[in-house]
Amino acid sequence: MTNTAASSSTTRAASPKSAPQRALEKLGLVRSIDLALHLPMRYEDETRVVAIGTLRDGDVAQVEGVVIDCHVQIRARRQLVVRIHDGRDDLVLRFLHFYPSHQKSLAVGRRVRVRGEVRGGFLGLEMVHPSFKAVDEGISLPALPTALTPVYPTSAQLPQAYLRKAIDAALTRADLSEQLPPEVLTMPLWDLRAALDYLHHPAPSVSLAALEDRSHPAWLRLKFDELLAQQLSQLQAKLDREKQRAPRFALHRGGLHERLLAALPFALTAAQRRVGDEIAADLERATPMNRLLQGDVGSGKTVVAALAAAIAIGNGWQCALMAPTEILAEQHLRKLVGWLEPLGITVAWLTGSRKGKARQTMLAQIESGEAMLVVGTHAVIQEQVRFAKLGLAIIDEQHRFGVQQRLALRDKLVDAAAPTKLEPHLLMMSATPIPRTLAMTLFADLDISTIDELPPGRTPVVTKLFADSKRDAVIARIRDEVEQRRQVYWVCPLVEESEHVDLQNATATHQHLSEALSGHKVGLLHGRMPAAEKAAVMALFGGGQMAVLVSTTVIEVGVDVPNASLMVIEHAERFGLSQLHQLRGRVGRGSTASVCVLMYSTPLSDTAKARLKAMLDTADGFEIARRDLEIRGPGEFFGARQSGAPLLRFADLALDEPLVRQARVVAQRLLADHPRAARAHLARWLGERTEYLKA
Ligand code: ADP
Ligand code: MG
């Protein structure tokens, strides 16, 4: 009979069948297995009824009784008021929205079972809009369910009752047979069917705590299977890559690599030498390198990249180096030109803003192979760019590129290198270290090198918090700094909704600082300036002719001006943690003691507090990354949220590291000894999403 008021009204309004169906698809619930894996967010206990006399205000409860009164009341608004009696006590049911069908279902004499929240009302205890089942006099109500009732995440177009039916049908239909050979397992696991039956319809005696914190063995099976699918797809990607062929680069005595090393104005740190060796070893192999070079801001990744480029170029192959912003690309260009042109290497420069004849010349030089090193933004691998012999691609600050962009990048690289029929080696660099569990899961396909040491002579940056109201004190500090001929960054916040407002903030601050610091040059830099103007400002600041640089976050990554000793971040509470860490890394690059001032305005949200606290607590990039993961979760950590696909639905990388390890071992065994089972598992779990997980 009628179930809930809400569901009956929805079914009535919906055009036959299609709306909920579409809503299912929108939620990604297409295959039976998708539905079977759509798990409840909570449960309702409909397995018991209680006596009306035991109800208390605020209880959520289920009772049964006979309707003894049903009438429409016209008080402030029309409403249906029903009184039921369970043999001892009465309860009022109140419906503010109702249809004639309600009055029929709840006619005097009918037996009802109702469930809802109890409230103290005008006429004693009552339930407003309870869900109910009603039957004719003399007929008994259906038996109580023996399991808890699942409540699923759903959308407005998809009534809970419809979803429940769809899921129950799918559970019966779906092939949930055991696909994993028992001999590969490293621990006892619940059967998948048992686990799903359990999670959809747990017994009333279950510990709700174990279901909620996902520690129940039924949950473990799901998490394990999910992690296993992820490990399998990563390992498979790695195996696929190993079938590809790449050019082999040897280290020649007296070659470009050696000459560059000799020409550097400093000695490499031990960590730089170690990662350099790891990269060189990869480049010697005939399979394409897929390596992430991670090292905290200022740890000296650029020179390691230059040395890798020198190996490729020394072997007669081209190298492309890409950075996420023009400013950063230009800075790389200056460094690399400074290091490599004296050694006779032609460097080309490609960005989106480079147009016309200059661009044509560059493209021709790249295609002929005259330009051995190409530096730029993504423009480097756009369609028109054809390399004569691309052997190595280096991507700086790769965490800034979204997941989809990274996927596209690989394809483009292979295209750009098409004439050689070989795949280029790939080196990615990041100052945001990947936390260990993520490295084992999402990036299991990557080899990782870590620079865990800063060049000598750096003094740690002191971090200070200032309330926004102390702006004058901050400006006084800036004056001290510039009077000692040191330089200052002032970063304005990003208000994502409006670039326009960002700009206003930055412009106003620029004006204010220019007045307050008269006699010193204060510059302005923002994302909407033409590239040439940006470059001019950066050149002045980099050359020391500009004392203060007011900027939006365009300077966030990689900018290197060693004489800058003070970083002021306005509205620090609006920045992400890794962004703050990156910004702080712009100072402390020389030998002078440096300070990072985080200005904030109240009220602070809890996450903002956690971020600022982390900045005060530690300067260690790994610890920052770990806390960032804790505060934001892995989805946001990699900007995957924008792409809409959640990375992991069941497992939690922060908590499930032991399971990740098990899944890794089992994935290796499966791929080695049971490839068919491996494929079946991937198909069950990922369907069409396999591409995504390879990112
Ligand atoms: P990041 O790892 O953040 O990209 P950079 O490559 O920009 O760091 O290096 C930071 C600064 O340290 C640069 O000025 C660079 O020239 C300098 N540097 C790099 N390696 C060394 C070294 N071994 N000794 C001294 N200075 C170094
Ligand atoms: Mg860098």
Tab-separated table of N, CA and C and ligand atoms in Angstrom, residues 266-269 272 295-303 331 335 339 455-456 458 558 560 562 589, ligand 1:
chain	number	residue	atom	x	y	z
A	266	PHE	N	78.325	25.533	-8.674
A	266	PHE	CA	78.288	24.905	-7.340
A	266	PHE	C	78.456	23.394	-7.488
A	267	ALA	N	78.773	22.748	-6.363
A	267	ALA	CA	78.854	21.282	-6.383
A	267	ALA	C	77.478	20.723	-6.065
A	268	LEU	N	77.123	19.620	-6.674
A	268	LEU	CA	75.829	19.003	-6.381
A	268	LEU	C	75.802	18.485	-4.952
A	269	THR	N	74.640	18.503	-4.356
A	269	THR	CA	74.499	17.864	-3.047
A	269	THR	C	74.499	16.345	-3.268
A	272	GLN	N	71.275	15.254	-4.787
A	272	GLN	CA	71.178	15.546	-6.225
A	272	GLN	C	71.973	14.521	-7.028
A	295	GLY	N	61.119	16.815	-4.529
A	295	GLY	CA	62.065	17.447	-3.625
A	295	GLY	C	61.440	18.737	-3.184
A	296	ASP	N	61.650	19.068	-1.934
A	296	ASP	CA	61.024	20.237	-1.367
A	296	ASP	C	61.392	21.488	-2.177
A	297	VAL	N	60.616	22.527	-2.007
A	297	VAL	CA	60.931	23.779	-2.703
A	297	VAL	C	62.354	24.191	-2.361
A	298	GLY	N	63.101	24.573	-3.375
A	298	GLY	CA	64.463	25.033	-3.163
A	298	GLY	C	65.496	23.934	-3.064
A	299	SER	N	65.073	22.685	-3.252
A	299	SER	CA	66.033	21.585	-3.089
A	299	SER	C	66.927	21.433	-4.328
A	300	GLY	N	66.635	22.158	-5.387
A	300	GLY	CA	67.524	22.139	-6.557
A	300	GLY	C	67.158	21.086	-7.583
A	301	LYS	N	65.888	21.062	-7.986
A	301	LYS	CA	65.464	20.084	-8.984
A	301	LYS	C	65.863	20.516	-10.396
A	302	THR	N	65.903	21.845	-10.624
A	302	THR	CA	66.133	22.328	-11.983
A	302	THR	C	67.464	21.836	-12.546
A	303	VAL	N	68.483	21.867	-11.721
A	303	VAL	CA	69.787	21.475	-12.238
A	303	VAL	C	69.818	19.974	-12.537
A	331	GLN	N	61.679	31.505	-16.470
A	331	GLN	CA	62.793	31.412	-15.533
A	331	GLN	C	63.667	30.193	-15.839
A	335	LYS	N	67.735	30.125	-16.935
A	335	LYS	CA	68.733	29.263	-16.307
A	335	LYS	C	69.368	28.332	-17.322
A	339	TRP	N	73.180	27.941	-18.735
A	339	TRP	CA	74.026	26.759	-18.545
A	339	TRP	C	74.431	26.110	-19.872
A	455	PRO	N	70.418	22.442	-0.587
A	455	PRO	CA	71.796	22.883	-0.800
A	455	PRO	C	72.318	23.563	0.459
A	456	PRO	N	73.610	23.520	0.682
A	456	PRO	CA	74.167	24.074	1.918
A	456	PRO	C	73.974	25.587	1.998
A	458	ARG	N	71.615	27.373	3.485
A	458	ARG	CA	70.271	27.953	3.610
A	458	ARG	C	69.953	28.157	5.081
A	558	GLY	N	57.847	27.774	-8.078
A	558	GLY	CA	59.154	27.725	-8.702
A	558	GLY	C	59.955	28.990	-8.878
A	560	ASP	N	62.475	31.872	-8.448
A	560	ASP	CA	63.711	31.797	-7.690
A	560	ASP	C	64.454	33.130	-7.681
A	562	PRO	N	66.963	34.672	-5.018
A	562	PRO	CA	67.601	34.405	-3.729
A	562	PRO	C	67.688	35.610	-2.791
A	589	ARG	N	66.078	31.368	0.173
A	589	ARG	CA	66.889	30.745	-0.872
A	589	ARG	C	68.297	31.294	-0.873
B	1	ADP	P1	63.450	23.718	-6.846
B	1	ADP	O1	63.814	22.341	-6.416
B	1	ADP	O2	62.492	24.362	-5.889
B	1	ADP	O3	63.008	23.801	-8.259
B	1	ADP	P2	65.677	25.227	-7.821
B	1	ADP	O4	66.082	24.229	-8.805
B	1	ADP	O5	64.983	26.437	-8.304
B	1	ADP	O6	64.798	24.563	-6.697
B	1	ADP	O7	66.946	25.602	-6.965
B	1	ADP	C1	66.892	26.567	-5.957
B	1	ADP	C2	68.158	27.378	-5.927
B	1	ADP	O8	69.239	26.581	-5.443
B	1	ADP	C3	68.594	27.854	-7.297
B	1	ADP	O9	69.059	29.171	-7.171
B	1	ADP	C4	69.692	26.896	-7.676
B	1	ADP	O10	70.582	27.467	-8.611
B	1	ADP	C5	70.337	26.630	-6.347
B	1	ADP	N1	71.037	25.354	-6.248
B	1	ADP	C6	70.642	24.182	-6.759
B	1	ADP	N2	71.504	23.187	-6.437
B	1	ADP	C7	72.448	23.753	-5.678
B	1	ADP	C8	73.626	23.243	-5.031
B	1	ADP	N3	73.955	21.951	-5.095
B	1	ADP	N4	74.376	24.110	-4.336
B	1	ADP	C9	74.033	25.419	-4.266
B	1	ADP	N5	72.960	25.959	-4.851
B	1	ADP	C10	72.161	25.136	-5.556
